[in-house]
Short mmCIF file of C-alpha atoms in Angstrom, two decimals:
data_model
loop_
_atom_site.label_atom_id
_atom_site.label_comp_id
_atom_site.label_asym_id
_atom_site.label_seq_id
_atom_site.Cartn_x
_atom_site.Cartn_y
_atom_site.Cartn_z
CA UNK C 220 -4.04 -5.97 -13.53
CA UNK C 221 -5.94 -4.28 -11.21
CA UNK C 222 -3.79 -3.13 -7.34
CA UNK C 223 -5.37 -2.46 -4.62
CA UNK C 224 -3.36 -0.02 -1.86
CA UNK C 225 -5.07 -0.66 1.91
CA UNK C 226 -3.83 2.52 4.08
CA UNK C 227 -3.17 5.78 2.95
CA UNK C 228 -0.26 6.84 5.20
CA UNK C 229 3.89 7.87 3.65
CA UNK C 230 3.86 3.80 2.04
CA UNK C 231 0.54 3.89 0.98
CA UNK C 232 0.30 6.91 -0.77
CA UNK C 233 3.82 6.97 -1.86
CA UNK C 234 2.49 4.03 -3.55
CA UNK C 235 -0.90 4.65 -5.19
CA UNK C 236 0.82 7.64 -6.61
CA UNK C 237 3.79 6.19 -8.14
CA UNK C 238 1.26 3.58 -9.72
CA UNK C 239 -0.66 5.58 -10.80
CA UNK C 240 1.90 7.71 -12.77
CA UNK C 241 3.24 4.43 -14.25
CA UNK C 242 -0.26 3.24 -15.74
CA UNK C 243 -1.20 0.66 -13.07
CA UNK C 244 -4.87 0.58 -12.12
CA UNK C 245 -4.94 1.70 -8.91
CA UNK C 246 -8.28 1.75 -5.83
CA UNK C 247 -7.44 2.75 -2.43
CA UNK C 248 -8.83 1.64 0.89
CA UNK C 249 -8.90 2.74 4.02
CA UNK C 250 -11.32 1.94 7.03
CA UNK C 251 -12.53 5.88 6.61
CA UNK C 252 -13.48 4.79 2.84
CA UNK C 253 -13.70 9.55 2.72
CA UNK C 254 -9.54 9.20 3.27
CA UNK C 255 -9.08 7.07 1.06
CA UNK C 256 -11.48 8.76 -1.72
CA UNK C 257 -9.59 11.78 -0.61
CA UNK C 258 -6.36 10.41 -1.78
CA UNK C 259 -7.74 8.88 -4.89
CA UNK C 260 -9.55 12.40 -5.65
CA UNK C 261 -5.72 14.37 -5.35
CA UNK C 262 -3.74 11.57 -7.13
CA UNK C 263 -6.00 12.31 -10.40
CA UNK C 264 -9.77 11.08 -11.76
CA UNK C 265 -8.42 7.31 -12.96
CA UNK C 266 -8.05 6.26 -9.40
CA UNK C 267 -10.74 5.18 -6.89
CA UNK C 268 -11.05 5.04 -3.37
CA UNK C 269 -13.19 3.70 -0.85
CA UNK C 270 -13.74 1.16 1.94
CA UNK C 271 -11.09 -2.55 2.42
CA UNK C 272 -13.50 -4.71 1.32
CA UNK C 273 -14.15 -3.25 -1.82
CA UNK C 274 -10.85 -2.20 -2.83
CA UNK C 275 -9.71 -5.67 -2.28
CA UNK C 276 -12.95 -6.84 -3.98
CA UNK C 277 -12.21 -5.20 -7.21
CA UNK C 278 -7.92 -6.03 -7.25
CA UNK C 279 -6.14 -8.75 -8.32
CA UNK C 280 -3.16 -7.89 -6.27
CA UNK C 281 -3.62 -6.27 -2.84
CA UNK C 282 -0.34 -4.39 -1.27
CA UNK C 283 -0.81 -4.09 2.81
CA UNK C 284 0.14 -0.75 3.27
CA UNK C 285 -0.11 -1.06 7.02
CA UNK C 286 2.25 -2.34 10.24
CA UNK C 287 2.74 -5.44 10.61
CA UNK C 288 0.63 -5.34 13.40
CA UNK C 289 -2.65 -4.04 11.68
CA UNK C 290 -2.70 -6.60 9.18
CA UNK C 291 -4.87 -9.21 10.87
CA UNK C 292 -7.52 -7.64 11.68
CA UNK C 293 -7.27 -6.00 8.59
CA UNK C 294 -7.71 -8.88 6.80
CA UNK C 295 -10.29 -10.34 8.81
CA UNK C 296 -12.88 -7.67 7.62
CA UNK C 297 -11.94 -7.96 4.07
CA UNK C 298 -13.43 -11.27 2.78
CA UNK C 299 -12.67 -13.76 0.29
CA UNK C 300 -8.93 -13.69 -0.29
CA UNK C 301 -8.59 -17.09 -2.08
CA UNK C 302 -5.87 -16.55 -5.29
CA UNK C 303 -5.73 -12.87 -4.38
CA UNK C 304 -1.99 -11.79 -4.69
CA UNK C 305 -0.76 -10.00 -1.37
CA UNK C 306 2.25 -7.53 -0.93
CA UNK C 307 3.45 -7.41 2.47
CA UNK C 308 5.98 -4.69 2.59
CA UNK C 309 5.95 -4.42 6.52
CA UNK C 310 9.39 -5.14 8.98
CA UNK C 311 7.96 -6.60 12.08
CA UNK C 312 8.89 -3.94 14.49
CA UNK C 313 8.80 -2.51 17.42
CA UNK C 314 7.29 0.97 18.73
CA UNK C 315 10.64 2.29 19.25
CA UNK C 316 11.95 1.31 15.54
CA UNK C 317 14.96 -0.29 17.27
CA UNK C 318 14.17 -4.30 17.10
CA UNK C 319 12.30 -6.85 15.40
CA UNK C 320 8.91 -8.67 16.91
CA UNK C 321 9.83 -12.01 15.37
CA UNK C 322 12.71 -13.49 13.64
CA UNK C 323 14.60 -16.30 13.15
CA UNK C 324 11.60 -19.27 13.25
CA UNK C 325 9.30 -17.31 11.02
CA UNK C 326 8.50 -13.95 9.67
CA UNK C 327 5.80 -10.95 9.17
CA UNK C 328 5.21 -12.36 5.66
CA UNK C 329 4.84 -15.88 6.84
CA UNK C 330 2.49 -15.60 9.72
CA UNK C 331 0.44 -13.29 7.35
CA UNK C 332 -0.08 -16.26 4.98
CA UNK C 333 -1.14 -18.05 8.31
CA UNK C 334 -4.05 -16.01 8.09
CA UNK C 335 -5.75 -16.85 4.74
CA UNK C 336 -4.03 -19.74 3.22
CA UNK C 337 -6.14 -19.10 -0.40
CA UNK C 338 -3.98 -16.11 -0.96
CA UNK C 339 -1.03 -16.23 -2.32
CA UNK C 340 1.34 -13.77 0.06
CA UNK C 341 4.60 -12.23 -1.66
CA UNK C 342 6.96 -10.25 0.52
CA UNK C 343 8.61 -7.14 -1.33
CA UNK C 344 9.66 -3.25 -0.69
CA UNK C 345 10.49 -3.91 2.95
CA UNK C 346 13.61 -1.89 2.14
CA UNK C 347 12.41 0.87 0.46
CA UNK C 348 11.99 4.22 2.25
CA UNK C 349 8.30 6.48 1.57
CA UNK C 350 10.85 8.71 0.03
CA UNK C 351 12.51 6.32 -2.68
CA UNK C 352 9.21 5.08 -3.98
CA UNK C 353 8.69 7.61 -6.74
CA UNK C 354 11.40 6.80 -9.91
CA UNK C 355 11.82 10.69 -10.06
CA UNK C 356 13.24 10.67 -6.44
CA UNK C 357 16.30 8.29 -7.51
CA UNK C 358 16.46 9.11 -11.62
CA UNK C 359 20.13 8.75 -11.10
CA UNK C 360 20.35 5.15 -9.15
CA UNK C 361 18.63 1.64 -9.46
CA UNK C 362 17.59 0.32 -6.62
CA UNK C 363 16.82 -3.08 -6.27
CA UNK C 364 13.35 -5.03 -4.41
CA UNK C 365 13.66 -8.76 -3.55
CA UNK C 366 11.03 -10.50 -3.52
CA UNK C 367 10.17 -13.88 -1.91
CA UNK C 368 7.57 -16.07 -2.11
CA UNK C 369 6.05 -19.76 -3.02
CA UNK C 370 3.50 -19.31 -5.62
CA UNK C 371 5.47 -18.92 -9.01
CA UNK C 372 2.96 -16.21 -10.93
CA UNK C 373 2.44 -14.59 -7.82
CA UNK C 374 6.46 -13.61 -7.45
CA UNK C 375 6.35 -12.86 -11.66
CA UNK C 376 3.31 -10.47 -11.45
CA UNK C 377 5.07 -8.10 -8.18
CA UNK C 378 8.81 -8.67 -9.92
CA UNK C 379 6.78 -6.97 -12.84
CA UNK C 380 4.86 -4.17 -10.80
CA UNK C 381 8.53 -3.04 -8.96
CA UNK C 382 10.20 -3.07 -12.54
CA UNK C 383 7.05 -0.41 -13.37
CA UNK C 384 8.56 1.43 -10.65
CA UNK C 385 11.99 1.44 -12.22
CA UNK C 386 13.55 -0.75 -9.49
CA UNK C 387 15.55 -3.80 -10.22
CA UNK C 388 13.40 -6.67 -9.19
CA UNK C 389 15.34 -9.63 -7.32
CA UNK C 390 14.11 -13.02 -7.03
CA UNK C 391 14.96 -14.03 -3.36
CA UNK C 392 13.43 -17.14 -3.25
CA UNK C 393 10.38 -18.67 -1.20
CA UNK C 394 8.65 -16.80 1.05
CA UNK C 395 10.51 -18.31 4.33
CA UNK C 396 13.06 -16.09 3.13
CA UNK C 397 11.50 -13.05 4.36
CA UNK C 398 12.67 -14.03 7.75
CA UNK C 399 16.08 -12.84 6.15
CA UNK C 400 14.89 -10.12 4.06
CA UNK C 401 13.21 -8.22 7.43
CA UNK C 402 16.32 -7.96 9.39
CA UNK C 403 17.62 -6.55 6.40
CA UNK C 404 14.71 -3.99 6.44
CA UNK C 405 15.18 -3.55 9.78
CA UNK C 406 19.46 -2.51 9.41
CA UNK C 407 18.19 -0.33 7.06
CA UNK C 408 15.88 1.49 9.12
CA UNK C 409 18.47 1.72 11.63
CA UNK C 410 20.99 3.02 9.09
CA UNK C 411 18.42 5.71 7.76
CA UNK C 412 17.07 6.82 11.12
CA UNK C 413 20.00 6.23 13.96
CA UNK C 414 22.68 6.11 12.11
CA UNK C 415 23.01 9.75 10.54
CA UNK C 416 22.60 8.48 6.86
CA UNK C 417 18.67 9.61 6.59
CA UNK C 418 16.03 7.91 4.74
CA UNK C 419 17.48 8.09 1.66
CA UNK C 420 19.17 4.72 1.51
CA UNK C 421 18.61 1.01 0.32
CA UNK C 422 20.04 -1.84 0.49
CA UNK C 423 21.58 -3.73 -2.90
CA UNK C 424 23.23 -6.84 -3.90
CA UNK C 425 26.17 -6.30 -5.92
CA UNK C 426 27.50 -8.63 -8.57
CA UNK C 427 31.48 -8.93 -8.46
#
């Protein structure tokens, strides 16, 4: 399989890099197509980089990078998205980090599949801090991703890409469960950042 990362920021480049070292086929896109061939260039000579559209042209999954925010338009310059897998790893958020945009009713992950009801959107790594992508960065701890969603193969395929990653990949059910799962994101941004604990933390399920 072929993944796409759109945006080239802490997520997306925490990502394309931990890919990358794990043997996934990674291509990079950004709007400035020379950032993301930058990237691409420094992560090593097996990854491209270039422009949205083609990025998501040549994937078979796509991970959104991005706020929550960006993603529309985003997606609106991209093209056919029909049976195109799509990781949205965004917490609906506000500017000051400090509350959630929606909630409750429906989620980031939801209104996203709003947008282009061909693709097949899978919410996962809304807990996970830039830092805590790599494996190196938590050798000594597994860390689990849930991920939610409708489509069946679509949930198997990113289960499979976090366990590349050396995380412990949850199934948390369909994807109207994301309107859980954000909140959760969202605690654990507040833990991380206002809460003295830094970003070094992550949430996990425990089995008793």
């Amino acid at each position: 399989m072929k993944v796409a990362v759109i945006g080239t920021g802490n997520m997306g480049s925490g990502f394309a890099r931990a890919f990358a070292a794990s043997g996934v086929d990674v291509v990079i896109g950004h709007r400035d197509p020379a950032k993301a061939a930058s990237l691409a260039a420094d992560i090593g000579p097996n990854v491209e980089g270039g422009g949205i559209a083609g990025a998501v042209k040549l994937a078979d999954i796509v991970l959104l990078a991005l706020p929550y925010q960006a993603v529309g338009q985003v997606l609106a310059e991209t093209g056919d998205l029909t049976g195109k897998v799509l990781i949205d790893i965004s917490n609906p958020i506000t500017a000051d980090y400090k509350e959630l945009l929606l909630g409750h009713t429906t989620s980031a992950a939801e209104e996203i599949q709003k947008l282009d009801s061909g693709a097949h959107v899978v919410k996962a790594f809304n807990t996970i801090f830039a830092g805590l992508i790599s494996p190196e960065a938590r050798a000594a701890k597994t860390l689990q991703v849930f991920v939610a969603g409708d489509d069946e193969g679509a949930t198997a395929q990113v289960r499979e890409l976090a366990e590349k990653l050396s995380f412990e990949a949850v199934n948390a059910g369909p994807l109207s469960n994301s309107r859980f799962l954000e909140p959760i994101g969202e605690m654990n941004i507040h833990f991380g950042f206002f809460l003295g604990m830094g970003p070094t933390v992550a949430p996990s399920w425990v089995r008793v």
